[in-house]
CSV table of C-alpha atoms in Angstrom, one decimal:
chain,number,residue,atom,x,y,z
A,1,GLY,CA,-7.3,-5.2,-17.0
A,2,GLU,CA,-5.4,-7.6,-14.7
A,3,SER,CA,-5.7,-5.4,-11.5
A,4,VAL,CA,-7.3,-7.5,-8.6
A,5,GLY,CA,-10.5,-6.4,-6.6
A,6,LEU,CA,-12.5,-3.2,-6.4
A,7,HIS,CA,-12.8,-2.6,-2.6
A,8,LEU,CA,-10.2,-0.7,-0.9
A,9,PRO,CA,-9.4,-2.1,2.7
A,10,THR,CA,-8.7,0.3,5.3
A,11,LEU,CA,-6.7,0.3,8.4
A,12,SER,CA,-6.5,2.9,11.2
A,13,VAL,CA,-3.7,2.7,13.8
A,14,GLN,CA,-2.7,5.0,16.6
A,15,GLU,CA,0.4,7.0,16.2
A,16,GLY,CA,3.4,5.1,17.5
A,17,ASP,CA,1.7,1.7,17.2
A,18,ASN,CA,3.0,-0.9,14.8
A,19,SER,CA,1.0,-1.5,11.5
A,20,ILE,CA,0.5,-4.7,9.6
A,21,ILE,CA,-0.7,-4.6,6.1
A,22,ASN,CA,-1.7,-8.0,4.4
A,23,CYS,CA,-1.7,-9.0,0.8
A,24,ALA,CA,-2.7,-12.2,-0.9
A,25,TYR,CA,-0.9,-12.6,-4.4
A,26,SER,CA,-2.2,-14.5,-7.2
A,27,ASN,CA,0.5,-16.4,-9.1
A,28,SER,CA,2.5,-19.0,-7.5
A,29,ALA,CA,5.0,-18.7,-10.1
A,30,SER,CA,5.7,-14.9,-9.2
A,31,ASP,CA,9.3,-14.6,-7.9
A,32,TYR,CA,9.7,-10.9,-6.9
A,33,PHE,CA,7.4,-8.9,-4.7
A,34,ILE,CA,7.3,-5.1,-3.9
A,35,TRP,CA,5.4,-2.8,-1.6
A,36,TYR,CA,4.7,0.6,-2.7
A,37,LYS,CA,3.2,3.6,-0.9
A,38,GLN,CA,1.0,6.2,-2.8
A,39,GLU,CA,0.2,9.3,-1.2
A,40,SER,CA,-2.7,11.5,-2.4
A,41,GLY,CA,-1.9,13.1,-5.8
A,42,LYS,CA,1.4,11.2,-6.3
A,43,GLY,CA,2.8,8.2,-8.0
A,44,PRO,CA,3.5,5.1,-6.1
A,45,GLN,CA,6.7,5.3,-4.2
A,46,PHE,CA,8.8,2.1,-3.7
A,47,ILE,CA,9.2,1.0,0.0
A,48,ILE,CA,10.7,-2.5,0.0
A,49,ASP,CA,11.0,-5.6,-2.0
A,50,ILE,CA,11.6,-9.4,-1.5
A,51,ARG,CA,12.5,-12.2,-3.8
A,52,SER,CA,10.8,-15.5,-3.6
A,53,ASN,CA,14.0,-17.3,-2.1
A,54,MET,CA,13.6,-15.2,1.0
A,55,ASP,CA,10.9,-15.3,3.8
A,56,LYS,CA,11.8,-11.8,5.5
A,57,ARG,CA,13.4,-8.7,4.6
A,58,GLN,CA,13.9,-5.6,6.7
A,59,GLY,CA,14.4,-2.0,5.9
A,60,GLN,CA,14.2,1.2,7.8
A,61,ARG,CA,11.1,0.8,10.1
A,62,VAL,CA,9.6,-1.7,7.6
A,63,THR,CA,9.7,-5.4,7.3
A,64,VAL,CA,8.2,-7.6,4.6
A,65,LEU,CA,7.2,-11.2,5.3
A,66,LEU,CA,6.5,-13.6,2.5
A,67,ASN,CA,4.8,-16.9,3.0
A,68,LYS,CA,4.9,-18.8,-0.4
A,69,THR,CA,2.9,-21.7,0.9
A,70,VAL,CA,-0.4,-19.7,1.2
A,71,LYS,CA,0.7,-17.0,-1.2
A,72,HIS,CA,0.5,-14.2,1.4
A,73,LEU,CA,2.6,-11.1,1.8
A,74,SER,CA,2.7,-8.6,4.7
A,75,LEU,CA,4.3,-5.2,5.6
A,76,GLN,CA,5.0,-4.3,9.0
A,77,ILE,CA,5.6,-0.7,9.8
A,78,ALA,CA,7.1,0.0,13.2
A,79,ALA,CA,6.1,3.0,15.3
A,80,THR,CA,3.7,4.3,12.7
A,81,GLN,CA,3.8,8.0,12.2
A,82,PRO,CA,1.1,10.4,10.6
A,83,GLY,CA,3.5,10.7,7.4
A,84,ASP,CA,2.9,7.0,6.9
A,85,SER,CA,-0.9,7.7,6.0
A,86,ALA,CA,-1.3,6.6,2.5
A,87,VAL,CA,-2.4,3.8,0.3
A,88,TYR,CA,-0.1,0.7,0.3
A,89,PHE,CA,0.0,-1.6,-2.6
A,90,CYS,CA,1.6,-5.0,-2.9
A,91,ALA,CA,2.9,-6.1,-6.3
A,92,GLU,CA,4.1,-9.2,-7.8
A,93,THR,CA,6.1,-9.8,-11.0
A,94,LEU,CA,6.0,-12.7,-13.2
A,95,GLY,CA,9.9,-12.3,-13.4
A,96,GLN,CA,10.8,-15.3,-15.4
A,97,THR,CA,9.0,-14.3,-18.6
A,98,SER,CA,7.4,-10.9,-18.1
A,99,TYR,CA,10.2,-8.7,-17.1
A,100,ASP,CA,8.6,-5.5,-15.7
A,101,LYS,CA,5.0,-6.6,-16.0
A,102,VAL,CA,3.9,-5.8,-12.6
A,103,ILE,CA,0.4,-6.9,-11.2
A,104,PHE,CA,-0.9,-4.9,-8.3
A,105,GLY,CA,-3.3,-5.7,-5.5
A,106,PRO,CA,-6.2,-3.4,-4.6
A,107,GLY,CA,-4.3,-1.5,-2.1
A,108,THR,CA,-4.9,-0.9,1.6
A,109,SER,CA,-5.6,2.6,3.0
A,110,LEU,CA,-3.6,3.3,6.1
A,111,SER,CA,-5.0,6.0,8.4
A,112,VAL,CA,-2.8,7.1,11.5
A,113,ILE,CA,-4.5,8.6,14.3
A,114,PRO,CA,-2.4,11.2,16.1
B,1,LYS,CA,19.4,12.0,-10.0
B,2,ALA,CA,16.1,13.1,-11.4
B,3,GLY,CA,13.3,10.8,-11.3
B,4,VAL,CA,10.7,9.7,-13.8
B,5,THR,CA,9.1,12.8,-15.2
B,6,GLN,CA,5.8,12.9,-16.9
B,7,THR,CA,4.1,15.6,-18.9
B,8,PRO,CA,1.5,17.1,-18.9
B,9,ARG,CA,0.4,16.7,-15.2
B,10,TYR,CA,-3.0,17.6,-15.7
B,11,LEU,CA,-5.3,17.7,-19.0
B,12,ILE,CA,-8.9,17.9,-20.0
B,13,LYS,CA,-10.0,16.6,-23.3
B,14,THR,CA,-13.5,16.1,-25.1
B,15,ARG,CA,-14.8,12.8,-25.9
B,16,GLY,CA,-13.7,11.8,-29.5
B,17,GLN,CA,-10.4,13.5,-29.1
B,18,GLN,CA,-6.9,12.0,-28.9
B,19,VAL,CA,-4.2,12.4,-26.4
B,20,THR,CA,-0.5,11.9,-26.1
B,21,LEU,CA,1.3,11.7,-22.8
B,22,SER,CA,5.0,11.9,-22.4
B,23,CYS,CA,7.5,10.1,-20.0
B,24,SER,CA,11.2,10.6,-19.4
B,25,PRO,CA,12.8,7.6,-17.5
B,26,ILE,CA,15.4,7.8,-14.8
B,27,SER,CA,18.8,8.2,-16.6
B,28,GLY,CA,20.1,4.8,-17.7
B,29,HIS,CA,16.9,3.0,-17.4
B,30,ARG,CA,15.9,1.3,-20.8
B,31,SER,CA,12.5,0.0,-19.8
B,32,VAL,CA,9.3,2.1,-19.7
B,33,SER,CA,6.0,0.8,-18.6
B,34,TRP,CA,2.6,2.4,-18.5
B,35,TYR,CA,-0.3,2.1,-16.0
B,36,GLN,CA,-3.8,3.2,-15.8
B,37,GLN,CA,-5.1,4.1,-12.3
B,38,THR,CA,-8.8,4.5,-11.6
B,39,PRO,CA,-10.8,4.2,-8.4
B,40,GLY,CA,-12.9,1.3,-9.7
B,41,GLN,CA,-10.1,-0.7,-11.4
B,42,GLY,CA,-7.1,0.2,-9.4
B,43,LEU,CA,-3.6,0.0,-11.1
B,44,GLN,CA,-3.8,-1.7,-14.4
B,45,PHE,CA,-0.8,-2.6,-16.6
B,46,LEU,CA,-1.0,-1.0,-20.3
B,47,PHE,CA,2.4,-1.9,-21.9
B,48,GLU,CA,6.1,-2.0,-21.6
B,49,TYR,CA,8.6,-1.0,-23.8
B,50,PHE,CA,12.4,-1.9,-23.8
B,51,SER,CA,14.9,-0.6,-26.4
B,52,GLU,CA,12.2,0.8,-28.6
B,53,THR,CA,10.2,-2.5,-28.7
B,54,GLN,CA,7.0,-3.5,-27.0
B,55,ARG,CA,7.7,-6.4,-24.8
B,56,ASN,CA,4.4,-6.8,-22.8
B,57,LYS,CA,1.0,-5.6,-23.3
B,58,GLY,CA,-2.0,-5.6,-21.1
B,59,ASN,CA,-5.7,-6.1,-21.8
B,60,PHE,CA,-6.5,-2.7,-23.3
B,61,PRO,CA,-8.2,-1.9,-26.5
B,62,GLY,CA,-6.2,-0.9,-29.7
B,63,ARG,CA,-7.1,2.8,-29.0
B,64,PHE,CA,-4.2,2.7,-26.5
B,65,SER,CA,-0.7,2.8,-28.1
B,66,GLY,CA,2.6,3.7,-27.1
B,67,ARG,CA,6.3,4.0,-28.4
B,68,GLN,CA,9.6,4.5,-27.1
B,69,PHE,CA,12.6,6.5,-28.6
B,70,SER,CA,16.2,5.8,-29.0
B,71,ASN,CA,16.8,7.9,-25.8
B,72,SER,CA,14.4,5.6,-23.8
B,73,ARG,CA,11.8,8.4,-23.7
B,74,SER,CA,8.3,7.2,-24.2
B,75,GLU,CA,4.8,8.4,-25.2
B,76,MET,CA,1.5,6.9,-25.0
B,77,ASN,CA,-1.5,7.9,-27.1
B,78,VAL,CA,-5.1,7.4,-26.6
B,79,SER,CA,-7.5,7.9,-29.7
B,80,THR,CA,-11.1,8.4,-29.7
B,81,LEU,CA,-11.3,9.3,-26.0
B,82,GLU,CA,-14.2,7.9,-24.0
B,83,LEU,CA,-15.5,9.2,-20.7
B,84,GLY,CA,-14.3,6.0,-19.1
B,85,ASP,CA,-10.6,6.9,-20.0
B,86,SER,CA,-10.5,9.5,-17.3
B,87,ALA,CA,-7.8,8.3,-15.0
B,88,LEU,CA,-4.3,8.8,-13.5
B,89,TYR,CA,-1.7,7.5,-16.2
B,90,LEU,CA,1.4,6.5,-14.6
B,91,CYS,CA,4.9,5.7,-16.2
B,92,ALA,CA,7.5,3.7,-14.5
B,93,SER,CA,11.1,3.0,-15.6
B,94,SER,CA,13.7,0.4,-14.6
B,95,TRP,CA,16.8,-1.2,-16.0
B,96,GLY,CA,14.7,-3.7,-17.7
B,97,THR,CA,15.9,-7.0,-16.6
B,98,PRO,CA,13.9,-9.6,-14.7
B,99,GLY,CA,13.4,-8.6,-11.0
B,100,ASN,CA,14.4,-5.0,-11.4
B,101,THR,CA,12.6,-2.4,-9.2
B,102,ILE,CA,10.3,-0.1,-11.2
B,103,TYR,CA,10.1,3.5,-10.3
B,104,PHE,CA,7.0,5.6,-10.9
B,105,GLY,CA,6.4,9.2,-12.1
B,106,GLU,CA,3.8,11.4,-10.5
B,107,GLY,CA,1.3,10.7,-13.3
B,108,SER,CA,-0.7,12.5,-15.7
B,109,TRP,CA,-4.3,13.3,-14.9
B,110,LEU,CA,-6.5,13.0,-17.8
B,111,THR,CA,-10.1,14.2,-17.5
B,112,VAL,CA,-12.5,13.3,-20.5
B,113,VAL,CA,-15.7,15.5,-20.7
């Protein structure tokens, strides 16, 4: 398979604090990046995306930052809530040639402490 | 607007059997892709179909196959099941052009005993 990594990093944050989840992507040719949230027993849910011609994109309570120089992606969640507890995946697509072939990172488990 | 629908949600099969999983994409979406999710390997791409043609394929053995119908619905089949095939199988759909967001279904939980 093409998934990266076997170990699931974990992050614990206090309710109300900001969360930052980091991701290193593998292919410098990737031009589209997505963050997904997966709650227990459910499929991944789209959160926010960013194209390679952007450095930052903001959504509702979430911000994605892209640093192409070091192939790094981050997801910032403002005022983290208990409902944000889930596994977060970054994903990259080889958009020029592979359409919907999406490569996922190993995921980060976020636990929000009430 | 209905999301991606997968059936069945849960199933148990015996080693050596075969299984067929079904996926109905979001209305209008022409691309359907399949992923296998396991605790040890994470999310792995199986294959992607667009307009009834397989466009991309991951690194899985030939026991894993799929097809797409003219209405964009898709099925995947796993033959000669092995214990290691126990996983959550996720279907995702999109419009099918580069950079489109893919939307996932809830998955089909397969247990092989």
